[in-house]
PDB file of C-alpha atoms and ligand atoms in Angstrom:
ATOM      1  CA  MET A   1       1.115  -4.985   2.723  1.00 53.00           C
ATOM      2  CA  PRO A   2       0.851  -3.948   6.339  1.00 46.00           C
ATOM      3  CA  GLU A   3       3.921  -3.686   8.800  1.00 43.00           C
ATOM      4  CA  THR A   4       5.159  -2.244  12.143  1.00 39.00           C
ATOM      5  CA  ARG A   5       4.337  -2.285  15.841  1.00 37.00           C
ATOM      6  CA  VAL A   6       1.048  -1.407  17.446  1.00 38.00           C
ATOM      7  CA  VAL A   7       1.095   1.346  20.024  1.00 36.00           C
ATOM      8  CA  ALA A   8      -2.453   2.573  20.026  1.00 37.00           C
ATOM      9  CA  ARG A   9      -5.339   0.305  19.223  1.00 40.00           C
ATOM     10  CA  GLN A  10      -8.975   0.902  18.571  1.00 43.00           C
ATOM     11  CA  ILE A  11     -11.283  -1.938  19.472  1.00 42.00           C
ATOM     12  CA  ASN A  12     -13.898  -2.186  16.819  1.00 44.00           C
ATOM     13  CA  THR A  13     -16.749  -4.624  16.766  1.00 53.00           C
ATOM     14  CA  GLU A  14     -17.569  -3.619  13.213  1.00 81.00           C
ATOM     15  CA  GLN A  15     -15.301  -4.068  10.247  1.00 94.00           C
ATOM     16  CA  VAL A  16     -11.909  -2.419  10.633  1.00 96.00           C
ATOM     17  CA  VAL A  17     -11.477   0.369   8.109  1.00 97.00           C
ATOM     18  CA  GLY A  18      -9.099   2.536  10.142  1.00 97.00           C
ATOM     19  CA  TYR A  19      -6.376   1.110  12.356  1.00 96.00           C
ATOM     20  CA  THR A  20      -3.453   2.626  14.160  1.00 96.00           C
ATOM     21  CA  LEU A  21       0.103   1.349  13.969  1.00 94.00           C
ATOM     22  CA  ARG A  22       2.608   3.331  15.971  1.00 93.00           C
ATOM     23  CA  ASP A  23       1.620   6.952  15.317  1.00 96.00           C
ATOM     24  CA  SER A  24       0.091   6.476  11.888  1.00 97.00           C
ATOM     25  CA  ARG A  25      -3.504   5.885  10.860  1.00 97.00           C
ATOM     26  CA  TYR A  26      -3.934   3.129   8.291  1.00 97.00           C
ATOM     27  CA  LEU A  27      -6.921   2.812   5.994  1.00 98.00           C
ATOM     28  CA  ASN A  28      -8.178  -0.558   4.831  1.00 97.00           C
ATOM     29  CA  ILE A  29     -10.346   0.349   1.840  1.00 98.00           C
ATOM     30  CA  THR A  30     -10.472  -2.861  -0.196  1.00 98.00           C
ATOM     31  CA  ASN A  31      -9.586  -6.512   0.055  1.00 97.00           C
ATOM     32  CA  ARG A  32      -9.169  -6.811  -3.705  1.00 97.00           C
ATOM     33  CA  CYS A  33      -5.708  -7.146  -5.185  1.00 96.00           C
ATOM     34  CA  SER A  34      -3.974  -7.172  -8.540  1.00 96.00           C
ATOM     35  CA  LEU A  35      -1.471  -9.615  -7.086  1.00 97.00           C
ATOM     36  CA  ARG A  36      -1.963 -12.981  -5.386  1.00 96.00           C
ATOM     37  CA  CYS A  37       1.169 -13.030  -3.276  1.00 95.00           C
ATOM     38  CA  ALA A  38       2.003 -16.486  -1.997  1.00 94.00           C
ATOM     39  CA  PHE A  39       3.258 -14.920   1.242  1.00 91.00           C
ATOM     40  CA  CYS A  40       0.100 -12.825   1.773  1.00 91.00           C
ATOM     41  CA  PRO A  41      -1.691 -13.561   5.033  1.00 88.00           C
ATOM     42  CA  LYS A  42      -5.074 -13.551   3.311  1.00 87.00           C
ATOM     43  CA  PHE A  43      -4.057 -16.348   0.969  1.00 84.00           C
ATOM     44  CA  ASN A  44      -3.091 -18.323   4.004  1.00 83.00           C
ATOM     45  CA  ASP A  45      -6.484 -17.841   5.676  1.00 85.00           C
ATOM     46  CA  GLN A  46      -5.089 -15.231   7.992  1.00 89.00           C
ATOM     47  CA  TRP A  47      -6.968 -11.938   7.889  1.00 92.00           C
ATOM     48  CA  THR A  48      -5.803 -10.570  11.200  1.00 90.00           C
ATOM     49  CA  VAL A  49      -2.873  -8.209  11.138  1.00 85.00           C
ATOM     50  CA  GLN A  50      -1.389  -7.034  14.417  1.00 85.00           C
ATOM     51  CA  ASP A  51      -4.670  -8.078  16.083  1.00 88.00           C
ATOM     52  CA  TYR A  52      -6.748  -6.115  13.603  1.00 92.00           C
ATOM     53  CA  PRO A  53      -9.241  -8.212  11.615  1.00 94.00           C
ATOM     54  CA  LEU A  54      -8.949  -6.694   8.150  1.00 95.00           C
ATOM     55  CA  ARG A  55     -11.474  -8.755   6.263  1.00 95.00           C
ATOM     56  CA  LEU A  56     -14.109  -6.374   4.950  1.00 97.00           C
ATOM     57  CA  GLU A  57     -17.791  -7.193   4.843  1.00 95.00           C
ATOM     58  CA  HIS A  58     -18.167  -4.495   2.242  1.00 96.00           C
ATOM     59  CA  GLU A  59     -15.848  -1.910   0.727  1.00 97.00           C
ATOM     60  CA  PRO A  60     -16.279   1.231   2.808  1.00 98.00           C
ATOM     61  CA  THR A  61     -17.858   4.289   1.259  1.00 98.00           C
ATOM     62  CA  ILE A  62     -15.957   7.562   1.099  1.00 98.00           C
ATOM     63  CA  GLU A  63     -17.926   8.779   4.111  1.00 98.00           C
ATOM     64  CA  GLU A  64     -17.100   5.630   6.044  1.00 98.00           C
ATOM     65  CA  ILE A  65     -13.416   6.008   5.225  1.00 98.00           C
ATOM     66  CA  ILE A  66     -13.390   9.637   6.340  1.00 98.00           C
ATOM     67  CA  ALA A  67     -15.125   8.647   9.566  1.00 97.00           C
ATOM     68  CA  ALA A  68     -12.569   5.893  10.122  1.00 97.00           C
ATOM     69  CA  VAL A  69      -9.709   8.387   9.910  1.00 97.00           C
ATOM     70  CA  GLY A  70     -10.847  10.215  13.022  1.00 96.00           C
ATOM     71  CA  LYS A  71      -8.723  13.329  13.461  1.00 97.00           C
ATOM     72  CA  PRO A  72      -6.034  13.291  10.776  1.00 97.00           C
ATOM     73  CA  GLU A  73      -3.998  15.960  12.557  1.00 97.00           C
ATOM     74  CA  ASP A  74      -3.481  13.523  15.434  1.00 97.00           C
ATOM     75  CA  TYR A  75      -1.323  11.255  13.292  1.00 98.00           C
ATOM     76  CA  ARG A  76       2.115  11.485  11.773  1.00 98.00           C
ATOM     77  CA  GLU A  77       0.678  10.169   8.545  1.00 98.00           C
ATOM     78  CA  ILE A  78      -2.382   8.686   6.933  1.00 98.00           C
ATOM     79  CA  VAL A  79      -1.573   5.485   5.046  1.00 98.00           C
ATOM     80  CA  PHE A  80      -3.772   3.744   2.527  1.00 98.00           C
ATOM     81  CA  CYS A  81      -2.857   0.153   3.271  1.00 96.00           C
ATOM     82  CA  GLY A  82      -4.884  -2.886   4.166  1.00 86.00           C
ATOM     83  CA  LEU A  83      -5.208  -6.396   3.040  1.00 92.00           C
ATOM     84  CA  GLY A  84      -5.799  -5.283  -0.507  1.00 96.00           C
ATOM     85  CA  GLU A  85      -4.481  -2.925  -3.158  1.00 98.00           C
ATOM     86  CA  PRO A  86      -5.752   0.600  -2.382  1.00 98.00           C
ATOM     87  CA  THR A  87      -5.379   1.911  -5.938  1.00 98.00           C
ATOM     88  CA  LEU A  88      -8.031  -0.526  -7.106  1.00 98.00           C
ATOM     89  CA  ARG A  89     -10.265   2.122  -5.539  1.00 98.00           C
ATOM     90  CA  LEU A  90      -8.258   4.978  -6.992  1.00 98.00           C
ATOM     91  CA  TYR A  91     -11.080   7.475  -7.348  1.00 98.00           C
ATOM     92  CA  ALA A  92     -12.388   6.928  -3.829  1.00 98.00           C
ATOM     93  CA  LEU A  93      -8.824   7.144  -2.547  1.00 98.00           C
ATOM     94  CA  LEU A  94      -8.202  10.433  -4.350  1.00 98.00           C
ATOM     95  CA  GLU A  95     -11.458  11.870  -3.063  1.00 98.00           C
ATOM     96  CA  VAL A  96     -10.561  10.930   0.511  1.00 98.00           C
ATOM     97  CA  ALA A  97      -7.081  12.403   0.065  1.00 98.00           C
ATOM     98  CA  THR A  98      -8.602  15.609  -1.303  1.00 98.00           C
ATOM     99  CA  ARG A  99     -10.846  15.963   1.719  1.00 98.00           C
ATOM    100  CA  LEU A 100      -8.045  15.205   4.178  1.00 98.00           C
ATOM    101  CA  ARG A 101      -5.361  17.214   2.433  1.00 97.00           C
ATOM    102  CA  HIS A 102      -5.652  20.398   4.474  1.00 97.00           C
ATOM    103  CA  ARG A 103      -5.659  18.507   7.786  1.00 97.00           C
ATOM    104  CA  ALA A 104      -3.311  15.573   7.276  1.00 98.00           C
ATOM    105  CA  ARG A 105       0.409  16.089   7.842  1.00 98.00           C
ATOM    106  CA  ARG A 106       1.342  13.446   5.333  1.00 98.00           C
ATOM    107  CA  ILE A 107      -0.568  11.048   3.080  1.00 98.00           C
ATOM    108  CA  ARG A 108       1.024   7.857   1.821  1.00 98.00           C
ATOM    109  CA  ILE A 109      -0.122   4.933  -0.307  1.00 98.00           C
ATOM    110  CA  ASN A 110       1.275   1.441   0.097  1.00 98.00           C
ATOM    111  CA  THR A 111       0.852   0.041  -3.366  1.00 98.00           C
ATOM    112  CA  ASP A 112       1.851  -2.720  -5.729  1.00 98.00           C
ATOM    113  CA  GLY A 113       2.511  -0.024  -8.339  1.00 98.00           C
ATOM    114  CA  LEU A 114       0.213  -1.606 -10.907  1.00 98.00           C
ATOM    115  CA  ALA A 115      -2.359   1.180 -11.163  1.00 98.00           C
ATOM    116  CA  ASN A 116      -1.198   2.338 -14.599  1.00 98.00           C
ATOM    117  CA  LEU A 117      -1.459  -1.209 -15.914  1.00 98.00           C
ATOM    118  CA  VAL A 118      -4.876  -1.759 -14.347  1.00 98.00           C
ATOM    119  CA  TYR A 119      -6.374   1.549 -15.552  1.00 98.00           C
ATOM    120  CA  GLY A 120      -4.646   1.533 -18.920  1.00 98.00           C
ATOM    121  CA  ARG A 121      -3.353   5.075 -18.491  1.00 98.00           C
ATOM    122  CA  ASP A 122      -0.831   7.015 -16.475  1.00 98.00           C
ATOM    123  CA  VAL A 123      -2.692   7.803 -13.261  1.00 98.00           C
ATOM    124  CA  THR A 124       0.304   9.307 -11.456  1.00 98.00           C
ATOM    125  CA  PRO A 125      -0.530  12.951 -12.401  1.00 98.00           C
ATOM    126  CA  ASP A 126      -3.795  12.478 -10.451  1.00 98.00           C
ATOM    127  CA  MET A 127      -1.700  12.139  -7.297  1.00 98.00           C
ATOM    128  CA  GLU A 128       0.048  15.469  -7.618  1.00 98.00           C
ATOM    129  CA  GLY A 129      -0.504  17.687  -4.587  1.00 98.00           C
ATOM    130  CA  LEU A 130      -2.532  14.986  -2.833  1.00 98.00           C
ATOM    131  CA  ILE A 131      -0.127  12.152  -2.140  1.00 98.00           C
ATOM    132  CA  ASP A 132       3.119  12.857  -0.308  1.00 98.00           C
ATOM    133  CA  ALA A 133       4.654   9.425  -0.462  1.00 98.00           C
ATOM    134  CA  LEU A 134       4.399   6.040  -2.142  1.00 98.00           C
ATOM    135  CA  SER A 135       5.704   2.762  -0.792  1.00 98.00           C
ATOM    136  CA  VAL A 136       5.861   0.492  -3.809  1.00 98.00           C
ATOM    137  CA  SER A 137       6.261  -3.264  -3.537  1.00 98.00           C
ATOM    138  CA  LEU A 138       9.190  -4.080  -5.786  1.00 98.00           C
ATOM    139  CA  ASN A 139       9.443  -7.489  -4.165  1.00 97.00           C
ATOM    140  CA  ALA A 140      12.026  -8.942  -6.533  1.00 98.00           C
ATOM    141  CA  GLN A 141      14.996  -8.037  -8.685  1.00 98.00           C
ATOM    142  CA  ASN A 142      13.499  -9.568 -11.820  1.00 98.00           C
ATOM    143  CA  ALA A 143      10.191 -10.629 -13.316  1.00 98.00           C
ATOM    144  CA  GLU A 144      10.846 -14.320 -12.829  1.00 98.00           C
ATOM    145  CA  ILE A 145      11.230 -14.136  -9.053  1.00 98.00           C
ATOM    146  CA  TYR A 146       8.437 -11.551  -8.842  1.00 98.00           C
ATOM    147  CA  ASN A 147       6.024 -13.819 -10.691  1.00 98.00           C
ATOM    148  CA  LEU A 148       6.971 -16.713  -8.469  1.00 97.00           C
ATOM    149  CA  HIS A 149       6.112 -14.907  -5.248  1.00 97.00           C
ATOM    150  CA  CYS A 150       3.527 -12.324  -6.312  1.00 97.00           C
ATOM    151  CA  ARG A 151       1.580 -14.319  -8.913  1.00 97.00           C
ATOM    152  CA  PRO A 152       0.262 -11.220 -10.744  1.00 97.00           C
ATOM    153  CA  LYS A 153      -3.084 -11.402 -12.482  1.00 95.00           C
ATOM    154  CA  LEU A 154      -1.896  -9.250 -15.394  1.00 97.00           C
ATOM    155  CA  PRO A 155       1.045 -10.062 -17.660  1.00 97.00           C
ATOM    156  CA  GLY A 156       3.968  -7.645 -17.661  1.00 98.00           C
ATOM    157  CA  SER A 157       3.304  -6.576 -14.083  1.00 98.00           C
ATOM    158  CA  TRP A 158       6.915  -6.333 -12.883  1.00 98.00           C
ATOM    159  CA  GLU A 159       7.886  -4.107 -15.804  1.00 98.00           C
ATOM    160  CA  ALA A 160       4.679  -2.063 -15.432  1.00 98.00           C
ATOM    161  CA  MET A 161       5.431  -1.503 -11.737  1.00 98.00           C
ATOM    162  CA  LEU A 162       8.856  -0.069 -12.583  1.00 98.00           C
ATOM    163  CA  ASP A 163       7.327   2.122 -15.275  1.00 98.00           C
ATOM    164  CA  PHE A 164       4.760   3.373 -12.744  1.00 98.00           C
ATOM    165  CA  VAL A 165       7.591   4.395 -10.430  1.00 98.00           C
ATOM    166  CA  LYS A 166       9.350   6.282 -13.240  1.00 98.00           C
ATOM    167  CA  HIS A 167       6.208   8.266 -13.959  1.00 98.00           C
ATOM    168  CA  ALA A 168       5.319   8.818 -10.305  1.00 98.00           C
ATOM    169  CA  ARG A 169       8.665  10.513  -9.636  1.00 98.00           C
ATOM    170  CA  ASP A 170       7.326  13.641 -11.358  1.00 98.00           C
ATOM    171  CA  PHE A 171       4.246  13.906  -9.153  1.00 98.00           C
ATOM    172  CA  VAL A 172       4.908  12.325  -5.758  1.00 98.00           C
ATOM    173  CA  PRO A 173       7.726  13.814  -3.668  1.00 98.00           C
ATOM    174  CA  GLU A 174       8.813  10.663  -1.873  1.00 98.00           C
ATOM    175  CA  ILE A 175       8.924   7.158  -3.300  1.00 98.00           C
ATOM    176  CA  THR A 176      10.295   4.093  -1.560  1.00 98.00           C
ATOM    177  CA  LEU A 177      10.613   0.660  -3.089  1.00 98.00           C
ATOM    178  CA  THR A 178      10.322  -2.270  -0.720  1.00 98.00           C
ATOM    179  CA  ALA A 179      11.335  -5.911  -0.847  1.00 98.00           C
ATOM    180  CA  ILE A 180      10.935  -8.672   1.674  1.00 95.00           C
ATOM    181  CA  ASP A 181      14.075 -10.232   3.022  1.00 95.00           C
ATOM    182  CA  GLY A 182      13.701 -13.976   3.470  1.00 91.00           C
ATOM    183  CA  LEU A 183      11.767 -14.950   0.341  1.00 94.00           C
ATOM    184  CA  SER A 184      13.608 -17.518  -1.722  1.00 94.00           C
ATOM    185  CA  GLY A 185      15.545 -16.072  -4.640  1.00 97.00           C
ATOM    186  CA  VAL A 186      15.005 -12.455  -3.621  1.00 97.00           C
ATOM    187  CA  ASP A 187      18.288 -10.574  -3.790  1.00 98.00           C
ATOM    188  CA  ILE A 188      17.885  -7.599  -1.484  1.00 98.00           C
ATOM    189  CA  ALA A 189      21.101  -5.926  -2.660  1.00 98.00           C
ATOM    190  CA  ALA A 190      19.973  -6.185  -6.285  1.00 98.00           C
ATOM    191  CA  CYS A 191      16.571  -4.734  -5.337  1.00 98.00           C
ATOM    192  CA  GLU A 192      18.275  -1.822  -3.626  1.00 98.00           C
ATOM    193  CA  LYS A 193      20.343  -1.180  -6.747  1.00 98.00           C
ATOM    194  CA  ILE A 194      17.176  -0.951  -8.825  1.00 98.00           C
ATOM    195  CA  ALA A 195      15.878   1.696  -6.435  1.00 98.00           C
ATOM    196  CA  GLN A 196      19.157   3.587  -6.683  1.00 98.00           C
ATOM    197  CA  ARG A 197      19.049   3.462 -10.477  1.00 98.00           C
ATOM    198  CA  LEU A 198      15.540   4.912 -10.383  1.00 98.00           C
ATOM    199  CA  GLY A 199      16.608   7.596  -7.922  1.00 98.00           C
ATOM    200  CA  VAL A 200      14.122   6.550  -5.247  1.00 98.00           C
ATOM    201  CA  GLY A 201      14.424   5.189  -1.725  1.00 98.00           C
ATOM    202  CA  PHE A 202      14.579   1.576  -0.673  1.00 98.00           C
ATOM    203  CA  ARG A 203      13.437  -0.278   2.412  1.00 98.00           C
ATOM    204  CA  ARG A 204      14.039  -3.895   3.284  1.00 97.00           C
ATOM    205  CA  ARG A 205      11.021  -5.486   4.901  1.00 93.00           C
ATOM    206  CA  VAL A 206      10.848  -8.517   7.102  1.00 87.00           C
ATOM    207  CA  LEU A 207       8.568 -11.424   6.280  1.00 77.00           C
ATOM    208  CA  ASP A 208       5.316 -11.485   8.267  1.00 64.00           C
ATOM    209  CA  VAL A 209       5.697  -7.921   9.485  1.00 61.00           C
ATOM    210  CA  VAL A 210       2.930  -5.885   7.950  1.00 56.00           C
ATOM    211  CA  GLY A 211       2.857  -2.228   6.969  1.00 55.00           C
TER     212      GLY A 211
HETATM  213  S1  SF4 B 301      -0.370  -7.040  -2.638  1.00 86.80           S
HETATM  214 FE1  SF4 B 301      -0.450  -7.192  -0.367  1.00 86.80          FE
HETATM  215  S2  SF4 B 301      -2.592  -7.608   0.103  1.00 86.80           S
HETATM  216 FE2  SF4 B 301      -2.312  -8.018  -2.104  1.00 86.80          FE
HETATM  217  S3  SF4 B 301      -1.905 -10.207  -2.290  1.00 86.80           S
HETATM  218 FE3  SF4 B 301       0.085  -9.163  -2.131  1.00 86.80          FE
HETATM  219  S4  SF4 B 301       0.586  -9.104   0.074  1.00 86.80           S
HETATM  220 FE4  SF4 B 301      -1.597  -9.587  -0.113  1.00 86.80          FE
END
């Protein structure tokens, strides 16, 4: 789910857990996903994003993630986003957010919005007071196109993602749905209308630009 331009870069001979894009610090905490997006770099044998090799040898511990942040106050925001779905490590993510909360200006999760489906409960109240923003991959205006491009592991994923957004509105101040312009059958205007109907923001992404 990564995107944007690199301004600062940290050369790391070990696995890349923290990486900087523009003025934000990104955290790569898992390579696991609840989707198998056909357009995903990792399913095309490409693990390097903006020169950062994001393949993990092991999932970083909470301490390793905190160390990878560096100084949170130096960044405009801390973003949980790597080549994987961060909420698959929800409890580690929440613990890291708790520890960073008093120092980070803003904490965001880039997510597929399937956490409620995966955990079998509404996890959005857990984010209250910890997570400032969610970027949720809407990716398509209907389940058919979504399934074509995102190849979800769990049935009902597109509907569950929308339901997640509805619940999250009560606990996370800023929510933005995203869709990638350039994928066949994806109607960006229709995606934007869905966001409007839900009362959340929308951002059009460009294929092969991570973030
Ligand atoms: S959700 Fe992101 S990381 Fe996961 S398969 Fe899709 S594009 Fe790749």
